[in-house]
Coordinates of N, CA and C and ligand atoms in Angstrom, one line a residue:
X1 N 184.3 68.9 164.7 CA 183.1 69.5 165.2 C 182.7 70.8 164.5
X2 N 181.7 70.8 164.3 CA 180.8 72.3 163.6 C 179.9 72.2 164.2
X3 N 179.6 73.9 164.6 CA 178.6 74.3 165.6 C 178.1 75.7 164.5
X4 N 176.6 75.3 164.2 CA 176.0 76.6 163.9 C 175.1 76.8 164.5
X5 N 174.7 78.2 164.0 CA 173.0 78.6 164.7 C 171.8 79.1 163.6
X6 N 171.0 78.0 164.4 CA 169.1 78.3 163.2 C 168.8 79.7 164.6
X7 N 168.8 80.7 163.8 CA 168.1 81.5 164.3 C 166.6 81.6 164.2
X8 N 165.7 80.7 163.0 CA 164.3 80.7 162.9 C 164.3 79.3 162.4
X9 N 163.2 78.7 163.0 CA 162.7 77.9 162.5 C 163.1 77.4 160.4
X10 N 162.8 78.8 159.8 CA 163.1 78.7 158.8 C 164.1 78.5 158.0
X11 N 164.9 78.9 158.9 CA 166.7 78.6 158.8 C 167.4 76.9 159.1
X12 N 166.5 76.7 160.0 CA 166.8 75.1 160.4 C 166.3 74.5 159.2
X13 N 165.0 74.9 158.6 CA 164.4 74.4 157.1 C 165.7 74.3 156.2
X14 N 165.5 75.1 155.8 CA 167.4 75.5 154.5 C 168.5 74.4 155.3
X15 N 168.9 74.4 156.4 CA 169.9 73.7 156.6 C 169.7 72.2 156.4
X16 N 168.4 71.6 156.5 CA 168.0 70.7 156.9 C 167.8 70.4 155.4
X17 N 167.2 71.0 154.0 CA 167.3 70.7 153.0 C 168.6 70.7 152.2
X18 N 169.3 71.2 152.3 CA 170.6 71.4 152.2 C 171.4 70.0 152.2
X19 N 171.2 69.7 153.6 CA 171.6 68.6 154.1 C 171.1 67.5 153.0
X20 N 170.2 67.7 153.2 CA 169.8 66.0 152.3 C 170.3 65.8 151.0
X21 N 170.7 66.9 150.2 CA 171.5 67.2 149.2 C 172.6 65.8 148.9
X22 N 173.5 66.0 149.9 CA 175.0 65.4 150.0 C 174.4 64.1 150.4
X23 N 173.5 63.9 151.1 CA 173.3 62.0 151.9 C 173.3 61.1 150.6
X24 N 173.6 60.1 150.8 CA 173.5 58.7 150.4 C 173.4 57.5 151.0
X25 N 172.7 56.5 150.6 CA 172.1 55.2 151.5 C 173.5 54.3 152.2
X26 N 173.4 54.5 153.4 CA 174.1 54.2 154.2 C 174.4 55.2 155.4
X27 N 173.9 56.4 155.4 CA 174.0 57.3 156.1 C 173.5 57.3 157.2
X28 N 173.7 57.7 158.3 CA 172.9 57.9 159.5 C 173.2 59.4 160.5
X29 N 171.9 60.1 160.5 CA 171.9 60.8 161.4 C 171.5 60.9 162.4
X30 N 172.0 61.1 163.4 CA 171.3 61.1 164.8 C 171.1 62.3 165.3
X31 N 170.3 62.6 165.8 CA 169.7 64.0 166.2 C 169.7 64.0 167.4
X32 N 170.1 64.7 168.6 CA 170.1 64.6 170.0 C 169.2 66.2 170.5
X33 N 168.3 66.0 171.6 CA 168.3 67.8 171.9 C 167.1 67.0 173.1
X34 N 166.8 68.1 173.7 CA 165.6 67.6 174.5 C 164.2 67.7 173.6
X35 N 162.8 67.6 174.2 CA 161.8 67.9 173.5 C 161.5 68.5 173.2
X36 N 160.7 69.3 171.7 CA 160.9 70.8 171.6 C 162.1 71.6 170.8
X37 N 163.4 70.3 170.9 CA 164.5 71.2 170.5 C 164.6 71.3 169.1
X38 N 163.7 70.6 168.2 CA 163.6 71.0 166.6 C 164.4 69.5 166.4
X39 N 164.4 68.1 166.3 CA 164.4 67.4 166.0 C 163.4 66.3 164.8
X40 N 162.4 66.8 165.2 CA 161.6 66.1 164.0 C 161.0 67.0 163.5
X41 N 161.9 68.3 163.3 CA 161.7 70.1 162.7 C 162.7 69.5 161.4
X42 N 164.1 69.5 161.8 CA 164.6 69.0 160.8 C 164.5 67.8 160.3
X43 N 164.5 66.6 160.5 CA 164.5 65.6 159.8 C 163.1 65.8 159.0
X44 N 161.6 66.3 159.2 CA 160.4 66.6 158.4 C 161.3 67.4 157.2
X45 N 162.1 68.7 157.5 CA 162.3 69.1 156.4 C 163.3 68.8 155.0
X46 N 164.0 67.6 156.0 CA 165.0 67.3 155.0 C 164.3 66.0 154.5
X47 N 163.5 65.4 154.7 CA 162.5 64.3 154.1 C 162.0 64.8 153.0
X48 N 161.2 65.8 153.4 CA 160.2 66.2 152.5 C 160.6 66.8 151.0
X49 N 162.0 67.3 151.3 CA 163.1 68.1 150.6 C 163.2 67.0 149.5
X50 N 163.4 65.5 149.7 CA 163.5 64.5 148.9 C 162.6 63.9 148.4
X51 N 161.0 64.4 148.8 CA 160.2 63.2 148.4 C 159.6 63.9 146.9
X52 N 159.6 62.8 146.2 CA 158.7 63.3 144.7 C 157.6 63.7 144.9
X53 N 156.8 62.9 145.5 CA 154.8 63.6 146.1 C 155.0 63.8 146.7
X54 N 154.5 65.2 147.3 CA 154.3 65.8 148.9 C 153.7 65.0 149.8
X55 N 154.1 64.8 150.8 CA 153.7 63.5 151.6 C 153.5 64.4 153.0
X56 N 152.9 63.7 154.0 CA 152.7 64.2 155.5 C 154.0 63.4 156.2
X57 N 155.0 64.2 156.8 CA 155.9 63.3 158.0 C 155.6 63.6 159.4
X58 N 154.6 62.5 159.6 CA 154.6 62.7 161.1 C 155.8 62.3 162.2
X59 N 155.4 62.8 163.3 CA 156.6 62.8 164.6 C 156.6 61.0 164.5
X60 N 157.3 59.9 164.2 CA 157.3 58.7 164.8 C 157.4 58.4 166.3
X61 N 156.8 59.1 167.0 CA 156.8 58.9 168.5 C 156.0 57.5 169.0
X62 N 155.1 57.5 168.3 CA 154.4 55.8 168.4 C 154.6 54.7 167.4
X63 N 155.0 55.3 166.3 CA 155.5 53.9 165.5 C 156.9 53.7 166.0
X64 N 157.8 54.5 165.8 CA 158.9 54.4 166.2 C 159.1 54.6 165.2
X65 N 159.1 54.1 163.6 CA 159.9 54.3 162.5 C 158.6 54.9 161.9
X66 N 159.3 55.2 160.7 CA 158.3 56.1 159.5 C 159.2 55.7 158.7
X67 N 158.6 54.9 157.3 CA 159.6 54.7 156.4 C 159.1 55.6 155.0
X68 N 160.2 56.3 153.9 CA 160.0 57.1 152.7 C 161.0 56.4 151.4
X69 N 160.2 56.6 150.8 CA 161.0 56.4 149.3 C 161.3 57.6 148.8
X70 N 162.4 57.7 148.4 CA 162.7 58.6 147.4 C 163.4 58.5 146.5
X71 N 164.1 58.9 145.9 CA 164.6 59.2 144.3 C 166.5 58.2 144.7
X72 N 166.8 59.1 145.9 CA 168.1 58.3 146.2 C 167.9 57.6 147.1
X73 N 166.6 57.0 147.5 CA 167.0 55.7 148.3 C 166.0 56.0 149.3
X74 N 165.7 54.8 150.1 CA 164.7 54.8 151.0 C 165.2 55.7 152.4
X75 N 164.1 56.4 153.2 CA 164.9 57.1 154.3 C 163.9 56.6 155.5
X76 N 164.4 56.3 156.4 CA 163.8 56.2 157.4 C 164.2 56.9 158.8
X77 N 162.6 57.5 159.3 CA 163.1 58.4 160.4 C 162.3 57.3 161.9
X78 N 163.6 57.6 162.6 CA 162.8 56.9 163.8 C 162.8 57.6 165.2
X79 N 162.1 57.3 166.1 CA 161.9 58.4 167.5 C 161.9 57.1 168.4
X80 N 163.2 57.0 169.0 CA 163.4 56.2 169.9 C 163.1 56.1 171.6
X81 N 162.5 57.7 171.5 CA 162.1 57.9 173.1 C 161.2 56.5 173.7
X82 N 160.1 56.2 173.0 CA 159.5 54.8 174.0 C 159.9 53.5 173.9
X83 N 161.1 53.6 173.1 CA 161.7 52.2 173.0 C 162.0 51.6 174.4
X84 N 161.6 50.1 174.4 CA 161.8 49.4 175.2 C 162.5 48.9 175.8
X85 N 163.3 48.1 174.7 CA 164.5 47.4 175.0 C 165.3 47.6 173.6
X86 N 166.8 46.6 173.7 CA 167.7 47.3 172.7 C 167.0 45.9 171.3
X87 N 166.9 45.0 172.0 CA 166.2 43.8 170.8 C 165.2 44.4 170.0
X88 N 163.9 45.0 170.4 CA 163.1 45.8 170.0 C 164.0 46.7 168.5
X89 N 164.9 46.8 168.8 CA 165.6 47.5 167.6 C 166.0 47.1 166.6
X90 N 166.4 46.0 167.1 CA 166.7 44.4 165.9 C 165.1 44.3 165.4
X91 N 164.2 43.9 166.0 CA 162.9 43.7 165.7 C 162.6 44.8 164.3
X92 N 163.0 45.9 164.8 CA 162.6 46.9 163.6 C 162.6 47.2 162.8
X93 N 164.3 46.0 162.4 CA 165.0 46.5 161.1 C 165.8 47.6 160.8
X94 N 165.8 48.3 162.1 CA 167.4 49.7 162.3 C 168.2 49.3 161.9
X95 N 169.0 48.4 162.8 CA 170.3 47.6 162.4 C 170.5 47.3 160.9
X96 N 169.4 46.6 160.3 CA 169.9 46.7 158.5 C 169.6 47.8 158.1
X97 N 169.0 48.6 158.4 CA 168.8 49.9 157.9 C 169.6 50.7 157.9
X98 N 170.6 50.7 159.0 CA 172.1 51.4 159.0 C 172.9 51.4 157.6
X99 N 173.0 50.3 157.3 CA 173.5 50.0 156.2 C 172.9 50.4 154.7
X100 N 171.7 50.3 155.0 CA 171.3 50.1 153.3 C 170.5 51.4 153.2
X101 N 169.5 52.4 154.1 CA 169.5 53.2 154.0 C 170.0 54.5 154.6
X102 N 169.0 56.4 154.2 CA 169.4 57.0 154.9 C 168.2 56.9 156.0
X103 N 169.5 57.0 157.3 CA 168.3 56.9 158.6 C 168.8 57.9 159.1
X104 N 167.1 58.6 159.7 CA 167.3 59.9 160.8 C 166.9 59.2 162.0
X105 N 167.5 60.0 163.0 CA 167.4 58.7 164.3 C 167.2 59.8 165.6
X106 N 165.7 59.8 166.1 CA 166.1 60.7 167.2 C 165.9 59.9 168.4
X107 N 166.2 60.5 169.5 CA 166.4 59.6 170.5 C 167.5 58.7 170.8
X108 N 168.8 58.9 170.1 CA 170.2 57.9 169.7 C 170.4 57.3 170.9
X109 N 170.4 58.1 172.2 CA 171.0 57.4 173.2 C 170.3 55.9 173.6
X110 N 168.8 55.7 173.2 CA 168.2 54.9 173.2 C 169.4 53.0 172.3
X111 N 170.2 54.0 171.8 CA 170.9 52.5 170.9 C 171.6 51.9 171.4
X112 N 172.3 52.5 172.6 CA 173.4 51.8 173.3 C 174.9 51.9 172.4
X113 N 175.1 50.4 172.5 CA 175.9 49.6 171.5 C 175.6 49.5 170.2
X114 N 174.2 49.5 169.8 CA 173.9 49.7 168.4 C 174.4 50.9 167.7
X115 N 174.6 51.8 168.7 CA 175.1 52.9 168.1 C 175.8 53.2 166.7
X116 N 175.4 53.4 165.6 CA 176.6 53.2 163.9 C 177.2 54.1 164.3
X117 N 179.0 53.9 164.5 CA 180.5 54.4 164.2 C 180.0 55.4 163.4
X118 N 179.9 54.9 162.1 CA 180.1 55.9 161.0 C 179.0 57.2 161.0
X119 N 178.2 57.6 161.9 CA 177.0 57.9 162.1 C 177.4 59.6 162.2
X120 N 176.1 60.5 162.0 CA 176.9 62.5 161.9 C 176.0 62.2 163.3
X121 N 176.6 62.9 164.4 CA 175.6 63.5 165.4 C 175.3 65.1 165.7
X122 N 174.2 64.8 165.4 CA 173.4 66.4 165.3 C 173.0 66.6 166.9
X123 N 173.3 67.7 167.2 CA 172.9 67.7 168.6 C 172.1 69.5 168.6
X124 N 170.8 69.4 168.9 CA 169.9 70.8 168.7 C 170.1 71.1 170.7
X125 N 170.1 72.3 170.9 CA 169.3 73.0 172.0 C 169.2 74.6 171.7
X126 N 168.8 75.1 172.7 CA 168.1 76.1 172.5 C 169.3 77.4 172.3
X127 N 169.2 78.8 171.5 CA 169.6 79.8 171.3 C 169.3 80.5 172.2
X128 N 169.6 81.8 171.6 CA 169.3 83.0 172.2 C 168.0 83.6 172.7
X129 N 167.3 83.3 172.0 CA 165.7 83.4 171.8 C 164.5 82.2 171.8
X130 N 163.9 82.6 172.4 CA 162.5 81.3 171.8 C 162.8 80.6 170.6
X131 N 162.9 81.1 169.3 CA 163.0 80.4 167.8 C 164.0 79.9 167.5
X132 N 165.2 80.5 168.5 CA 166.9 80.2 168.1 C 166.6 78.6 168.7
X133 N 167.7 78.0 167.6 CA 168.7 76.7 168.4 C 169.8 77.3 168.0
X134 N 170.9 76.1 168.7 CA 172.5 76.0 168.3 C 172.2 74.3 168.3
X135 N 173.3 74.3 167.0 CA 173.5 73.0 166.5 C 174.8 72.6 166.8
X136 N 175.3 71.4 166.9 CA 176.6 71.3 167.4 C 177.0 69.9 166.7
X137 N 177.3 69.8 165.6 CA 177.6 68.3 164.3 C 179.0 67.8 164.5
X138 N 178.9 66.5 165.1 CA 180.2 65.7 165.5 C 179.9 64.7 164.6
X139 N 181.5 63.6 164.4 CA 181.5 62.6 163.4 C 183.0 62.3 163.9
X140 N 183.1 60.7 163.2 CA 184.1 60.5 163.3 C 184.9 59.8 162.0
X141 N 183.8 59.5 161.1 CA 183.8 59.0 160.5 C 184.2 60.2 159.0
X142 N 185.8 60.0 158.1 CA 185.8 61.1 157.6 C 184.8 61.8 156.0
X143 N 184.3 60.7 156.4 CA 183.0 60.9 154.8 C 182.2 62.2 155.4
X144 N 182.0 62.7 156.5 CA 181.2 63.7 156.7 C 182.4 64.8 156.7
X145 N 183.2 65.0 156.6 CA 183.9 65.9 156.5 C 183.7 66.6 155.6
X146 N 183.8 65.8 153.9 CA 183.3 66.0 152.2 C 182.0 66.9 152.6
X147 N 181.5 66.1 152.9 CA 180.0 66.2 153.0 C 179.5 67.1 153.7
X148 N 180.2 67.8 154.7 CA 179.9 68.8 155.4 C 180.2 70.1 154.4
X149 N 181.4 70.0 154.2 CA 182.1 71.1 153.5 C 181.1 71.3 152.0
X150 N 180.8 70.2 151.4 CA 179.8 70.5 151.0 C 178.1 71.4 150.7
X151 N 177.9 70.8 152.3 CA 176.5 71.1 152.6 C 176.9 72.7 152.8
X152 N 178.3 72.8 153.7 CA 178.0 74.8 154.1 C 178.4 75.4 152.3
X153 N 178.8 74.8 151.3 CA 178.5 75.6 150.4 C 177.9 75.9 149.8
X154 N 176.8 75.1 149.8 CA 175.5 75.0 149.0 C 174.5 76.2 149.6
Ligands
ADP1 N1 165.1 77.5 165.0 C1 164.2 76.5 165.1 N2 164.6 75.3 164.6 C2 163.7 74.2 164.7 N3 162.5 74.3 165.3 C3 162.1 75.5 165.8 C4 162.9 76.6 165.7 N4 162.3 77.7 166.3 C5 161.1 77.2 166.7 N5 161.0 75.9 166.4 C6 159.8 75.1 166.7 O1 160.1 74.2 167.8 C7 159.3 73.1 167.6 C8 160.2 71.8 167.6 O2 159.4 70.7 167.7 P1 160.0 69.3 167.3 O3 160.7 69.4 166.0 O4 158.8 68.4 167.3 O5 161.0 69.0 168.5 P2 161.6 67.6 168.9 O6 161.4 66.6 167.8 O7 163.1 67.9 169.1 O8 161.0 67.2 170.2 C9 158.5 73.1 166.3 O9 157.2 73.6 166.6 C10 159.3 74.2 165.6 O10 158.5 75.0 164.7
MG2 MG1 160.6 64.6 167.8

């Protein structure tokens, strides 16, 4: 477990670019927090961090997925809050996505069983202040370990 704190929005930025550094296709991160808590704060910044043309990342609250190209591989960010059912997920191409790209995933609890093992869970809520969160990064899987250790020395 690693627990930091974005004391500004712009701090969550840096960490969230940072991040995308170390990923590779097969990755999955899941972002947990309530609404508000800076979840499609970071995944926007760490997209954007990778894309060659400056591109717009909207919230996928109604598509559910938003898919990106980039340099290391396609990323797809999805907002699982209006999902319906767990098929609906199969429908969407998550499930192979797990695998072949990097996926940001908010809304996780939405997966059930789909849930990917090897997956980093980012969990945002609120700090000290209005602008603060605390981040709290669980895994089980030991590729995030590298990768972590990594990301904090960049
Ligand atoms: N430290 C911080 N980290 C991330 N977002 C922050 C922070 N401080 C303020 N914010 C603001 O909080 C809002 C988070 O919204 P959003 O990322 O859409 O949340 P979620 O996707 O979790 O519902 C954004 O307007 C962002 O600018
Ligand atoms: Mg969101």
């Amino acid at each position: 477990m690693l627990s930091l704190s974005f004391p500004t929005a712009e701090v969550t930025t840096r960490h969230a670019q940072s991040l995308a550094r170390v990923l590779n296709a097969g990755d999955v991160i899941l972002l947990s927090g309530e609404v508000g808590a800076g979840k499609t704060h970071f995944a926007r910044a760490l997209i954007q961090s990778l894309l060659e043309t400056p591109e717009d990342v909207p919230s996928p609250t109604f598509t559910l997925v938003q898919t990106y190209e980039t340099p290391i591989g396609e990323i797809w960010h999805a907002d699982l809050y209006r999902l319906t059912s767990t098929q609906e997920i199969e429908e969407l191409g998550l499930t192979e996505a797990f695998d072949h790209a990097i996926c940001l995933v908010e809304w996780p609890d939405r997966l059930g069983a789909l849930m990917p093992e090897n997956a980093l869970h980012l969990h945002l809520e609120d700090g000290p202040d209005e602008n603060a969160r605390r981040a709290t990064l669980r895994w089980t899987d030991d590729k995030w370990k590298d990768k972590l250790t990594a990301w904090q020395t960049t």
